[in-house]
mmCIF file of C-alpha atoms and ligand atoms in Angstrom:
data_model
loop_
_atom_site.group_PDB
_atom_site.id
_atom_site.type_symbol
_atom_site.label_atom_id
_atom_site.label_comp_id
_atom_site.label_asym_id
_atom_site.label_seq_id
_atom_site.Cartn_x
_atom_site.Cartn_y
_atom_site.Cartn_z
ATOM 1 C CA UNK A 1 -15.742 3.155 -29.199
ATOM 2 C CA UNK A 2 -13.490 2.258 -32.684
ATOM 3 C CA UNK A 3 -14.369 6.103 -33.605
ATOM 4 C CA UNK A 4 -12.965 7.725 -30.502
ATOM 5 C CA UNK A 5 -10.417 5.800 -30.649
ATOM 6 C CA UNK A 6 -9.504 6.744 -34.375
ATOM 7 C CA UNK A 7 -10.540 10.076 -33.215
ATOM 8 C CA UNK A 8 -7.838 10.607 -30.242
ATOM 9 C CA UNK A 9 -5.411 8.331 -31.795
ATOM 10 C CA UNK A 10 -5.472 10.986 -35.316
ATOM 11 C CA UNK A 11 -5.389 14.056 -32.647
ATOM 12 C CA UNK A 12 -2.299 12.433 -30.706
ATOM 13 C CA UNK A 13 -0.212 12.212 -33.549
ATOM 14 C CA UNK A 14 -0.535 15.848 -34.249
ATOM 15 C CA UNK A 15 1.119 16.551 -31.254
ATOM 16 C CA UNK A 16 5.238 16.380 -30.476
ATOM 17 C CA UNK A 17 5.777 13.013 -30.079
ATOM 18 C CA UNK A 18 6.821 12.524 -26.391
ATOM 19 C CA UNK A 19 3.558 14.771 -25.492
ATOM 20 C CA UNK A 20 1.304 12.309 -27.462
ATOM 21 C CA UNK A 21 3.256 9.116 -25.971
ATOM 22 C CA UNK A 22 2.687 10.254 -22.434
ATOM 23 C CA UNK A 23 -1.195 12.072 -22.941
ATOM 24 C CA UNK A 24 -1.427 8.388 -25.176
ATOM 25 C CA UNK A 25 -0.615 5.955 -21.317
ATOM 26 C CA UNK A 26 -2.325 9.230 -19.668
ATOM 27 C CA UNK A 27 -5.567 8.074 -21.602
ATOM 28 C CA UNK A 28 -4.849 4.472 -21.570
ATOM 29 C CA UNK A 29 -5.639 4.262 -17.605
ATOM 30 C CA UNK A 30 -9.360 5.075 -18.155
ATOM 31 C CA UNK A 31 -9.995 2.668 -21.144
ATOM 32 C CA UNK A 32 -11.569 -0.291 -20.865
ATOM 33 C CA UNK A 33 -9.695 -3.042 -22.320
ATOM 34 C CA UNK A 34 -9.903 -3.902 -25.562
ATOM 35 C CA UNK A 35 -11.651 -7.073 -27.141
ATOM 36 C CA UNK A 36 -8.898 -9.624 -27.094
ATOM 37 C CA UNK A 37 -8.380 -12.219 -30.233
ATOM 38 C CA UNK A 38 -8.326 -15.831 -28.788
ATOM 39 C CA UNK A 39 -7.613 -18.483 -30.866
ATOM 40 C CA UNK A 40 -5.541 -21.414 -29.937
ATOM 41 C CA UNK A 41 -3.607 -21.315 -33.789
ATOM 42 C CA UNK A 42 -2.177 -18.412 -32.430
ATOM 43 C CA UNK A 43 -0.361 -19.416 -29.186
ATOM 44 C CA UNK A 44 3.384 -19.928 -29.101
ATOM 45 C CA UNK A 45 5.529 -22.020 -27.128
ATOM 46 C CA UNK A 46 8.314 -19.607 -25.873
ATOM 47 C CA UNK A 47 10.921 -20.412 -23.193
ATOM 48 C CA UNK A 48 9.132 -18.338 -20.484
ATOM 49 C CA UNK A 49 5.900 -19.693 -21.345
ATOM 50 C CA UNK A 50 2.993 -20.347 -23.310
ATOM 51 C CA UNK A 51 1.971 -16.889 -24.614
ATOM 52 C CA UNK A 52 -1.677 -15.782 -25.818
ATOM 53 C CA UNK A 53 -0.237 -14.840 -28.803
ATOM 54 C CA UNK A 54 3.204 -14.248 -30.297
ATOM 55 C CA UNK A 55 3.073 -10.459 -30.343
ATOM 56 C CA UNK A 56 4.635 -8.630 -27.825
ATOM 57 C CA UNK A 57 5.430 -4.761 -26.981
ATOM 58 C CA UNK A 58 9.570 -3.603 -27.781
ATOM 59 C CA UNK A 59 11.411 -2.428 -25.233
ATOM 60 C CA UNK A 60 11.535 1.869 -24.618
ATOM 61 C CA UNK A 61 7.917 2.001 -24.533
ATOM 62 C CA UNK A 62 7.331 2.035 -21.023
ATOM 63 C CA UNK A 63 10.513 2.965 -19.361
ATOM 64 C CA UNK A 64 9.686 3.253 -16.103
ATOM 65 C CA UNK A 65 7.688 0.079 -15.023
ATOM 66 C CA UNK A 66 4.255 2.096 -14.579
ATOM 67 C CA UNK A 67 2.385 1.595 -16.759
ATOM 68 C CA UNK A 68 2.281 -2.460 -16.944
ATOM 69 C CA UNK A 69 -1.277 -2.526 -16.426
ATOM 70 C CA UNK A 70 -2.592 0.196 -18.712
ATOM 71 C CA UNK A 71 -0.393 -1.824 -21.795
ATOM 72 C CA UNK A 72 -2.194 -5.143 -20.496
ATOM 73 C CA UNK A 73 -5.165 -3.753 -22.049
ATOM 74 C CA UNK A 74 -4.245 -3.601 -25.414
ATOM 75 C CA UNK A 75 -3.477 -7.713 -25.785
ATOM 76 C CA UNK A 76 0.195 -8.214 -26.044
ATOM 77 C CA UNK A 77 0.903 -11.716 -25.956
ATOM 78 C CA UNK A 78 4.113 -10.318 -23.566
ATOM 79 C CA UNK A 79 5.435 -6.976 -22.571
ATOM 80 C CA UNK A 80 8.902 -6.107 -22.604
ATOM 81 C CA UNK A 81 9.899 -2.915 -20.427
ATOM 82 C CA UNK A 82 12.361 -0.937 -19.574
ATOM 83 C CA UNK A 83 15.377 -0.599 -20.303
ATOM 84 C CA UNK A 84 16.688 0.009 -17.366
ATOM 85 C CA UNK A 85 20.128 0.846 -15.916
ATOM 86 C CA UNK A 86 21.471 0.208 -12.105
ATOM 87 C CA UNK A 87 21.116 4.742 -11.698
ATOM 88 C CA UNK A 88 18.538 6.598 -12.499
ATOM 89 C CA UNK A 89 18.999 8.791 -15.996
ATOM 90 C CA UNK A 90 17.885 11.834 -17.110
ATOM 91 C CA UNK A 91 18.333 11.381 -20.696
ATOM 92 C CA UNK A 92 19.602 13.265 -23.668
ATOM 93 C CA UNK A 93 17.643 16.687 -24.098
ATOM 94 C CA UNK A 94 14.351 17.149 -26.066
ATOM 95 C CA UNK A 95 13.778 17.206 -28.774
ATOM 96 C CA UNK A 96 14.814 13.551 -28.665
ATOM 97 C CA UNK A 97 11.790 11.877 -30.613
ATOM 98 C CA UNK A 98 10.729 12.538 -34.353
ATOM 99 C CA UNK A 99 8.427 11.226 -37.210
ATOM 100 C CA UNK A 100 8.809 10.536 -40.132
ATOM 101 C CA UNK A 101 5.276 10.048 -41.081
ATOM 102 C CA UNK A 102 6.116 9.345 -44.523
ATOM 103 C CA UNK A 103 8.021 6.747 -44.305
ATOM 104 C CA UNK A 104 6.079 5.381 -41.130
ATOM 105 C CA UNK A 105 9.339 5.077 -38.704
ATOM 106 C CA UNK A 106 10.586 7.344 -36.138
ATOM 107 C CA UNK A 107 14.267 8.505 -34.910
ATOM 108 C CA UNK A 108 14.898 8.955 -31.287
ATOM 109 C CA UNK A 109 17.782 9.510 -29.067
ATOM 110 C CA UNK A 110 16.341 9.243 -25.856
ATOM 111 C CA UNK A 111 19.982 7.905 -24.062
ATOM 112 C CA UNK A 112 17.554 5.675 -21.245
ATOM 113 C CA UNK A 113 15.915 7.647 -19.030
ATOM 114 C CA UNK A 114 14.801 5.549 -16.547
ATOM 115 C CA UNK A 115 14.427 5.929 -12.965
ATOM 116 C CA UNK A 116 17.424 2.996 -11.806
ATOM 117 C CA UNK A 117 16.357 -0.451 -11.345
ATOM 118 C CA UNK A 118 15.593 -0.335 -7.574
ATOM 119 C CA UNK A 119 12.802 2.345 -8.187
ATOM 120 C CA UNK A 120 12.221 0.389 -11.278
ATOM 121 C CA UNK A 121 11.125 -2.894 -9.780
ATOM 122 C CA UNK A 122 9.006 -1.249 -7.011
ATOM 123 C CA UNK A 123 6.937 0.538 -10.100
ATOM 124 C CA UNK A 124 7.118 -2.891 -11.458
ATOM 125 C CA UNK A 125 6.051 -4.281 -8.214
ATOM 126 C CA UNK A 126 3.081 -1.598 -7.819
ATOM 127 C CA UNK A 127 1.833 -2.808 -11.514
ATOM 128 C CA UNK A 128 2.490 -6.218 -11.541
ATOM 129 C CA UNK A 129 0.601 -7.089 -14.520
ATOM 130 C CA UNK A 130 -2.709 -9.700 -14.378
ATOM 131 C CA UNK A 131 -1.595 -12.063 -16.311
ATOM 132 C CA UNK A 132 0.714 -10.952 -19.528
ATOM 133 C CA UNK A 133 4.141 -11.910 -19.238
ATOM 134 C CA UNK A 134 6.772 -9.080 -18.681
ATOM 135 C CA UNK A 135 10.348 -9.093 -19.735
ATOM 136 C CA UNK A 136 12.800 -6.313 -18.273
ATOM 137 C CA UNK A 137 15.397 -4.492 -20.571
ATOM 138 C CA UNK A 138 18.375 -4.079 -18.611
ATOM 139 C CA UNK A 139 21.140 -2.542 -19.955
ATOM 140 C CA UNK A 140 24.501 -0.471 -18.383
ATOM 141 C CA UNK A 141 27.858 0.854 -20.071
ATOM 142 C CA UNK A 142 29.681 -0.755 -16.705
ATOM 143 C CA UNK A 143 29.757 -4.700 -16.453
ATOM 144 C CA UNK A 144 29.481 -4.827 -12.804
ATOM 145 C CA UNK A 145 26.046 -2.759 -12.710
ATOM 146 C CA UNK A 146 24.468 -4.658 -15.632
ATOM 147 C CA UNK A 147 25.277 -8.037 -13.822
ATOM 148 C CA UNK A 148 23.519 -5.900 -10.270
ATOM 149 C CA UNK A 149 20.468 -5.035 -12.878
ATOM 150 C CA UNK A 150 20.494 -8.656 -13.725
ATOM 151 C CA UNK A 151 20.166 -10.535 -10.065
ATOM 152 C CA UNK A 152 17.996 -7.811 -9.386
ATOM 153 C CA UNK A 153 15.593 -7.903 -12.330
ATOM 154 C CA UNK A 154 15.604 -11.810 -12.320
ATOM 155 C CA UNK A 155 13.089 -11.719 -8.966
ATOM 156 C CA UNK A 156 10.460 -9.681 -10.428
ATOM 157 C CA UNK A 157 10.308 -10.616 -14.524
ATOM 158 C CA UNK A 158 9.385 -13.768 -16.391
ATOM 159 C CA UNK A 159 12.744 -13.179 -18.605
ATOM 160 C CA UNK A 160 15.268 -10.688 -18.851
ATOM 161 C CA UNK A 161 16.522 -8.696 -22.432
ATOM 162 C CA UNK A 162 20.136 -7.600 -22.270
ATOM 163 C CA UNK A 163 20.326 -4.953 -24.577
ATOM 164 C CA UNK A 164 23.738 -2.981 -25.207
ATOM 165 C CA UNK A 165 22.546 -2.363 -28.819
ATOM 166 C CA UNK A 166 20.812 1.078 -28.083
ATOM 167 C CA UNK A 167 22.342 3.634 -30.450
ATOM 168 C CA UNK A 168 22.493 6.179 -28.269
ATOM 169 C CA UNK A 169 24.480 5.239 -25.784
ATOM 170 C CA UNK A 170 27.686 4.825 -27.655
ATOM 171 C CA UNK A 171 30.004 3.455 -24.174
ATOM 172 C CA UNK A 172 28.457 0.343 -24.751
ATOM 173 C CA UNK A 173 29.970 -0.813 -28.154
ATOM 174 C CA UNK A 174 32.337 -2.093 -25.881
ATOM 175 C CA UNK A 175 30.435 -5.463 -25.452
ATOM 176 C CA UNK A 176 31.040 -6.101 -29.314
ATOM 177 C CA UNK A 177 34.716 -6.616 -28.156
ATOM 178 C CA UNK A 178 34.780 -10.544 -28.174
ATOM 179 C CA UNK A 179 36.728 -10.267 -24.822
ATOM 180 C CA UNK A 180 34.467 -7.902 -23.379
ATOM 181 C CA UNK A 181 31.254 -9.788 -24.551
ATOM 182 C CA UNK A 182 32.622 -13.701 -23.462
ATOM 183 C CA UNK A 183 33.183 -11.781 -19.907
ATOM 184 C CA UNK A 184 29.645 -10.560 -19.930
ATOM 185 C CA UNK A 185 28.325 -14.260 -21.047
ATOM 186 C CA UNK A 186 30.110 -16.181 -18.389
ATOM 187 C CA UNK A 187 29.056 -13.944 -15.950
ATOM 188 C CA UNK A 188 24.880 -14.231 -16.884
ATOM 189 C CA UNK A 189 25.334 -18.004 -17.475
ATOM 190 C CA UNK A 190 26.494 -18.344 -14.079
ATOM 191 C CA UNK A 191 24.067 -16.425 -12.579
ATOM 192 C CA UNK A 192 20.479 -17.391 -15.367
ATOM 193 C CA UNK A 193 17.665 -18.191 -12.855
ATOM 194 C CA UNK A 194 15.119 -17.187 -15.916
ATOM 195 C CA UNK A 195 15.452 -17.061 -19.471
ATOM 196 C CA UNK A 196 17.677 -14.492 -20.663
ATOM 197 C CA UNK A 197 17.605 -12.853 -24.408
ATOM 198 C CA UNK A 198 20.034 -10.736 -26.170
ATOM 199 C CA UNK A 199 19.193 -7.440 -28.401
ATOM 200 C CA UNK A 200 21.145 -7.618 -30.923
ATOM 201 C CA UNK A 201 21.767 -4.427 -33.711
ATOM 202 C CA UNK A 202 21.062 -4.275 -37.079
ATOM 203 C CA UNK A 203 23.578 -5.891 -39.777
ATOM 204 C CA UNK A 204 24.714 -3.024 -41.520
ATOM 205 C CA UNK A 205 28.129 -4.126 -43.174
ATOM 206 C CA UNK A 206 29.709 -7.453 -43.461
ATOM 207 C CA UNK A 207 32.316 -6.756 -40.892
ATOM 208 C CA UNK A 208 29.056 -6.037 -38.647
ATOM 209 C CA UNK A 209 27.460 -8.857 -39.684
ATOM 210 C CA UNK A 210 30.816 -11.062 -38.642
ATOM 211 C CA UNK A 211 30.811 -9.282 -35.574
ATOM 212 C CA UNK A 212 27.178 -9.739 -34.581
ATOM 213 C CA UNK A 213 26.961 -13.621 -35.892
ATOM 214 C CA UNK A 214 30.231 -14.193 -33.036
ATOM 215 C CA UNK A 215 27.994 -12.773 -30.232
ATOM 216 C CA UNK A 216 25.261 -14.737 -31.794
ATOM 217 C CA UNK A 217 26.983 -17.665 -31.672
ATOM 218 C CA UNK A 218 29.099 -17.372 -27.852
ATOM 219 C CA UNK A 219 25.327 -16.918 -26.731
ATOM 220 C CA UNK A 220 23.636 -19.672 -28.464
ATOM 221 C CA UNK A 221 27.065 -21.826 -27.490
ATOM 222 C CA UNK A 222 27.006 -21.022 -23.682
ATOM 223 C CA UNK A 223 23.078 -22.296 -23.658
ATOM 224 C CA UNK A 224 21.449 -18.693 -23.024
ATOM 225 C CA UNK A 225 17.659 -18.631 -24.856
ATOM 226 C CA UNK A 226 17.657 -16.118 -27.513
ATOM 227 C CA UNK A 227 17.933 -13.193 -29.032
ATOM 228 C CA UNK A 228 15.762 -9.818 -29.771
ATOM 229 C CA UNK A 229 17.090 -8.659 -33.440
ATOM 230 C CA UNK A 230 16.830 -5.716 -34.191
ATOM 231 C CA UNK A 231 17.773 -2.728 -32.258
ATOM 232 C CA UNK A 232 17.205 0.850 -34.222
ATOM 233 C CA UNK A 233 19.545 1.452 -37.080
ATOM 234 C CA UNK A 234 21.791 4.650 -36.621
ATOM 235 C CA UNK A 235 21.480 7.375 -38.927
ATOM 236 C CA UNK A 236 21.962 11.280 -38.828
ATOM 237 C CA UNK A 237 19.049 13.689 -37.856
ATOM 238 C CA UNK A 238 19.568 17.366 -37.126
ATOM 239 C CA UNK A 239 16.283 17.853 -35.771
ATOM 240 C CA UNK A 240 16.922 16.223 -32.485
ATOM 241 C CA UNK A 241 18.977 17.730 -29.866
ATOM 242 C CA UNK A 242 21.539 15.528 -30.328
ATOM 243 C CA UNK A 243 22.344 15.570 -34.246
ATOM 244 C CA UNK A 244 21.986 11.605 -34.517
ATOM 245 C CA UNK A 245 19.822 9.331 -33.638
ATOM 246 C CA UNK A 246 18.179 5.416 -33.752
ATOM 247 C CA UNK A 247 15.587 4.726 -36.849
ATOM 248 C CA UNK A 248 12.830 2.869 -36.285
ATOM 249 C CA UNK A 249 9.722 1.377 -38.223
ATOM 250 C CA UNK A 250 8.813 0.602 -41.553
ATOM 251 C CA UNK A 251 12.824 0.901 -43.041
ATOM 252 C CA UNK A 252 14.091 -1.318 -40.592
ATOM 253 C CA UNK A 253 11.952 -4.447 -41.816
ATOM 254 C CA UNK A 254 14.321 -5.742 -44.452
ATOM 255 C CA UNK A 255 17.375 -5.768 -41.384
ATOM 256 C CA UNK A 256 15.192 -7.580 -39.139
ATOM 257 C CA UNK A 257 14.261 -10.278 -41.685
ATOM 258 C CA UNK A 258 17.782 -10.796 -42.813
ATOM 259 C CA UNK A 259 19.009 -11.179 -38.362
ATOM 260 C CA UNK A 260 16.319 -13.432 -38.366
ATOM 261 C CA UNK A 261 17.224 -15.932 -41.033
ATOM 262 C CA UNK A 262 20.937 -15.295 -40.231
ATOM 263 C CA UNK A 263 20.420 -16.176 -36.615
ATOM 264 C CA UNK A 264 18.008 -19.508 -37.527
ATOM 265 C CA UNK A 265 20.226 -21.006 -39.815
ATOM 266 C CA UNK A 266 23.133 -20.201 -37.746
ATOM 267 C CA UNK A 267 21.798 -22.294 -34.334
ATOM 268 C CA UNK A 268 19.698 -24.502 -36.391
ATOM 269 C CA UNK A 269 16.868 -22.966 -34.641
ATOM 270 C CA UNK A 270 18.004 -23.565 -31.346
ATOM 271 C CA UNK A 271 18.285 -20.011 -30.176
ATOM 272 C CA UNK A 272 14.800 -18.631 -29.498
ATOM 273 C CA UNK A 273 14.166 -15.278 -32.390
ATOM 274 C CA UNK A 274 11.984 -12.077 -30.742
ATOM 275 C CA UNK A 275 11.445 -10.403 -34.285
ATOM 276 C CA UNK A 276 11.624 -6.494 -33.776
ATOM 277 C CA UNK A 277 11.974 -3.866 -36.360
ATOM 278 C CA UNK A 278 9.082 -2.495 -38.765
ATOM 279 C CA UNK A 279 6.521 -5.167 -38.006
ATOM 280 C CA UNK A 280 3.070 -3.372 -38.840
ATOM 281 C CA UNK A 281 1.173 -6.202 -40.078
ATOM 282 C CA UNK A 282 -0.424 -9.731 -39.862
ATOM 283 C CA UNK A 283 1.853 -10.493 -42.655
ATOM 284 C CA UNK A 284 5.084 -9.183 -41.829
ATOM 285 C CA UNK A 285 4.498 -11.067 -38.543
ATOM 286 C CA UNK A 286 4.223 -14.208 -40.413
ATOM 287 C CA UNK A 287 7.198 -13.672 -42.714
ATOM 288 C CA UNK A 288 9.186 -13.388 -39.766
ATOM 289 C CA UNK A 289 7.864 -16.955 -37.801
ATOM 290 C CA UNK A 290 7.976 -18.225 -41.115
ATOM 291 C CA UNK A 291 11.691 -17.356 -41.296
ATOM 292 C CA UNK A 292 12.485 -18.484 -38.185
ATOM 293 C CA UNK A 293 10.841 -16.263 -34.992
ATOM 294 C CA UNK A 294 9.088 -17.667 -32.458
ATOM 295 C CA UNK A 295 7.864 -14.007 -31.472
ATOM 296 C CA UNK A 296 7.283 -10.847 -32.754
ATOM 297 C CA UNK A 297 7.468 -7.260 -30.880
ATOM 298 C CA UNK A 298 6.543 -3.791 -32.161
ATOM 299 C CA UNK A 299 6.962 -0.167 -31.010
ATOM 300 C CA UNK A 300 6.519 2.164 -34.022
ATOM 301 C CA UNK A 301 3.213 0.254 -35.478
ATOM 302 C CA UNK A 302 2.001 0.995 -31.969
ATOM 303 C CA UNK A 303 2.425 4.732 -32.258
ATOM 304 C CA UNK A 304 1.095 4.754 -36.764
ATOM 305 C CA UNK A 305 -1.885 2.579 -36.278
ATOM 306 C CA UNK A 306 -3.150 3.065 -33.271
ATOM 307 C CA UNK A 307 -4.301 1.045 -30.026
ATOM 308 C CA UNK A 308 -5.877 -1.986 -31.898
ATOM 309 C CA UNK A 309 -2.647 -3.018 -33.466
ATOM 310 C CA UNK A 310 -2.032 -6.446 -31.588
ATOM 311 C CA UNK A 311 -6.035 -7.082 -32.389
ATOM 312 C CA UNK A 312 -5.533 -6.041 -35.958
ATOM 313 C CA UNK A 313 -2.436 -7.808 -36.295
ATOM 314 C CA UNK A 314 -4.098 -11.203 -35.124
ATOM 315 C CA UNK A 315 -6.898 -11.035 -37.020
ATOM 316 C CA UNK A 316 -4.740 -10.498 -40.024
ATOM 317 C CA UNK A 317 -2.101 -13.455 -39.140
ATOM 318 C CA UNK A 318 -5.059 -15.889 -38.662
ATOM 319 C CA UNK A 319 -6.321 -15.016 -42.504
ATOM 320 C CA UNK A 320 -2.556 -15.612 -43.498
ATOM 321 C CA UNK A 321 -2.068 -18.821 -42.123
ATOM 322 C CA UNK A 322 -4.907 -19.642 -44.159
ATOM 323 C CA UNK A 323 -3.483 -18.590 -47.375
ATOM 324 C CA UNK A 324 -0.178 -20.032 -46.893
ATOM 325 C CA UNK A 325 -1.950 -23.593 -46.073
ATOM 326 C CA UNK A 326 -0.684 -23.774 -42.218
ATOM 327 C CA UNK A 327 -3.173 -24.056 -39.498
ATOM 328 C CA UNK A 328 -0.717 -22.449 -36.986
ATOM 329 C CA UNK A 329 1.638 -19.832 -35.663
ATOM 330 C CA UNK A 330 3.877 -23.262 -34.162
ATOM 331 C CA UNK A 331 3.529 -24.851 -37.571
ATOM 332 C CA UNK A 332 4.913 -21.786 -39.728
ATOM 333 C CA UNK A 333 8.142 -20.991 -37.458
ATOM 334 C CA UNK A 334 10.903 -21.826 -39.689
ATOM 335 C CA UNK A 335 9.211 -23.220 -42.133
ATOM 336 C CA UNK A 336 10.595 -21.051 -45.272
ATOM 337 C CA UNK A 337 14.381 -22.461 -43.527
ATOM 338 C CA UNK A 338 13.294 -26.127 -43.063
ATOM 339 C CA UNK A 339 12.044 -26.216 -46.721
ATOM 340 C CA UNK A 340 15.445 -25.233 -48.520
HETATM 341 C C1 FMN B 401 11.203 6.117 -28.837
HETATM 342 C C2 FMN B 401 11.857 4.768 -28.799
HETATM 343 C C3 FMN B 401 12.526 4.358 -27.646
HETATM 344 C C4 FMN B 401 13.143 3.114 -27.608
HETATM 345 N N1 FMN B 401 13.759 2.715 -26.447
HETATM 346 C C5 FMN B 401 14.289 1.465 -26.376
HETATM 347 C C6 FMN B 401 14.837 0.983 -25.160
HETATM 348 O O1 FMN B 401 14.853 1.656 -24.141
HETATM 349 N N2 FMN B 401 15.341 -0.273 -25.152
HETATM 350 C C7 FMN B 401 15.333 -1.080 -26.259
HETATM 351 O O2 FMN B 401 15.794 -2.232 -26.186
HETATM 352 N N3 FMN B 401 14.818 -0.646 -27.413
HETATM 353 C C8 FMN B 401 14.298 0.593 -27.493
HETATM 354 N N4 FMN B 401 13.738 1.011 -28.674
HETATM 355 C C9 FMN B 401 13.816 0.135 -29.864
HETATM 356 C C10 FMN B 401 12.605 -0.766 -29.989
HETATM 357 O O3 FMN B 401 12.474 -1.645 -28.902
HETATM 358 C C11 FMN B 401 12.683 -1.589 -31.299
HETATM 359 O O4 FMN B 401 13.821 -2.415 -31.258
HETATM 360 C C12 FMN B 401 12.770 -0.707 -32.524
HETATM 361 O O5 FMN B 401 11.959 0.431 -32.373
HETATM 362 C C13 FMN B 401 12.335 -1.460 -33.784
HETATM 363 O O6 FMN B 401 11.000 -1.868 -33.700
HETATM 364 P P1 FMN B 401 9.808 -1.057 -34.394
HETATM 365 O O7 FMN B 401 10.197 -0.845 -35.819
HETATM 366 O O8 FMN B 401 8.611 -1.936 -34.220
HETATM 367 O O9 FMN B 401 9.677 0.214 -33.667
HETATM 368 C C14 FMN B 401 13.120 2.254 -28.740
HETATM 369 C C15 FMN B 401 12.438 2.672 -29.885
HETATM 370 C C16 FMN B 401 11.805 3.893 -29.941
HETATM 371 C C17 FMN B 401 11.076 4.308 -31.190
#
């Protein structure tokens, strides 16, 4: 079984990217699942539960709310999906995912194609996943149909991510307007039936960095639950069909350790920390709980090594803890912060 598996998961990534990611859930639906890692040191705490484990699946991988029960086999401690918008989308035109095998990320511009939330949440319905916890990405350039998304997704999910971080889909950048963004807060807080996270972008300059600690903070202040950091980092590609595009994987590490820390010193750990951006590793899922996450998501390690990441990933953390003298995923969050 580990052979074909190496075997199909070397042949996918041979072929164009979106091909491989859809031929890759295709296959997924006749696999058995796969042996799962349980060991109490590795369950987390997390405002919408107690998860198996802290590491769960980004947002864009499954846009359309099928395929919840073919991702339950792999062992996510939690799924995010979606993101969603209130209409269906079409998105931008292919080519509109790349690699970059050499430095193990990827650049896409895929501008949400989803099929609208109501369609959404019956696929979500159809799927509804055994027992893995599933958080819906919602996300829309108009107020009014995020906040629709929002009372909508709220019946179905365990949590909800708001992300208006997504590169490419530039009409959003208006929520970094403090205005803008204190609107959109009042208006969740007043309607929160479940826990509700941010996704926040990378820190790129110190103005953004400003910007993104005053969203940070109106969140953390009106007593929402956390934040997702980091979205993809923007950057120029003329290979896809739209000249630019969001960068993902390995390069984005550094970004999401620095959000991390920010955002943990900055609430005195009070805001709950999703970790996202260039996690590939049992260790670089510990630096980040160590700095201050209570979870950790991946989408790019997914796609470089292959359909025994969250197993591989576990089995690494628990050999971590070890060496760093903690016996658990709860006792390392923070503890890097806390020790200063
Ligand atoms: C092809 C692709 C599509 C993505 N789509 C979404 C999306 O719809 N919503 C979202 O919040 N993030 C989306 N992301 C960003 C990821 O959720 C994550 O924040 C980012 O890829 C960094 O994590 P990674 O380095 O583990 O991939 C997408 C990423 C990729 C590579």
């Amino acid at each position: 079984m580990m052979k074909l598996d190496s075997l199909i998961h070397g042949a996918l990534l041979r072929l164009p990217p979106e091909t491989a990611h859809d031929l890759g859930l295709a296959l997924l639906r006749i696999m058995p699942p796969l042996s799962f890692v349980s060991d109490e040191n590795v369950k987390v705490k997390t405002r919408f539960g107690i998860l198996n484990n802290p590491v769960g699946l980004a947002g864009g991988f499954d846009k359309t709310g099928k395929c919840i029960r073919q991702l339950e086999k792999l062992g996510f401690g939690y799924l995010v999906v979606g993101t969603v918008t209130r209409d269906a989308r079409k998105g931008n035109k292919r080519p509109r995912i790349l690699r970059r095998p050499d430095e193990f990320s990827l650049v896409n511009a895929m501008g949400f194609p989803n099929p609208g939330i109501k369609q959404f949440l019956k696929n979500v319905k159809h799927n509804k996943p055994r027992s893995t916890p599933t958080v819906i990405s919602i996300s829309d350039e108009k107020i009014e149909n995020l906040i629709e998304c929002y009372k909508m997704a709220q019946e179905v999910a365990w949590a909800i991510e708001i992300n208006i971080s997504s590169p490419n889909t530039p009409a959003l950048r208006h929520y970094f307007q403090l205005e803008v963004f204190n609107d959109l807060v009042q208006r969740i807080k007043e309607r929160r039936i479940i826990p509700t996270y941010l996704k926040l972008p990378p820190m790129t300059s110190s103005e953004e960095k400003s910007r993104i600690i005053d969203l940070a903070k109106a969140w953390w202040e009106a007593g929402l639950d956390g934040v997702t950091v980091v979205n993809t980092l923007p950057v120029i590609e003329p290979k896809l069909s739209t000249g630019t595009g969001g960068m993902s994987g390995r390069p984005l590490f550094s970004y999401m350790l620095n959000s991390v820390k920010t955002v943990y010193v900055l609430t005195d750990g009070e805001l709950e920390i999703n970790a996202v951006g260039g996690i590939f590793s049992g260790k670089d899922a510990l630096l980040a709980i160590m700095n201050g996450a209570t979870t950790v998501q991946l989408y790019t390690a997914l796609v470089y090594r292959g359909p025994r990441i969250v197993a591989k990933i576990l089995e690494e953390l628990l050999i971590e803890l070890k060496k760093n003298g903690l016996s658990s995923v709860e006792e390392a969050r923070g503890i890097v912060l806390r020790q200063q």
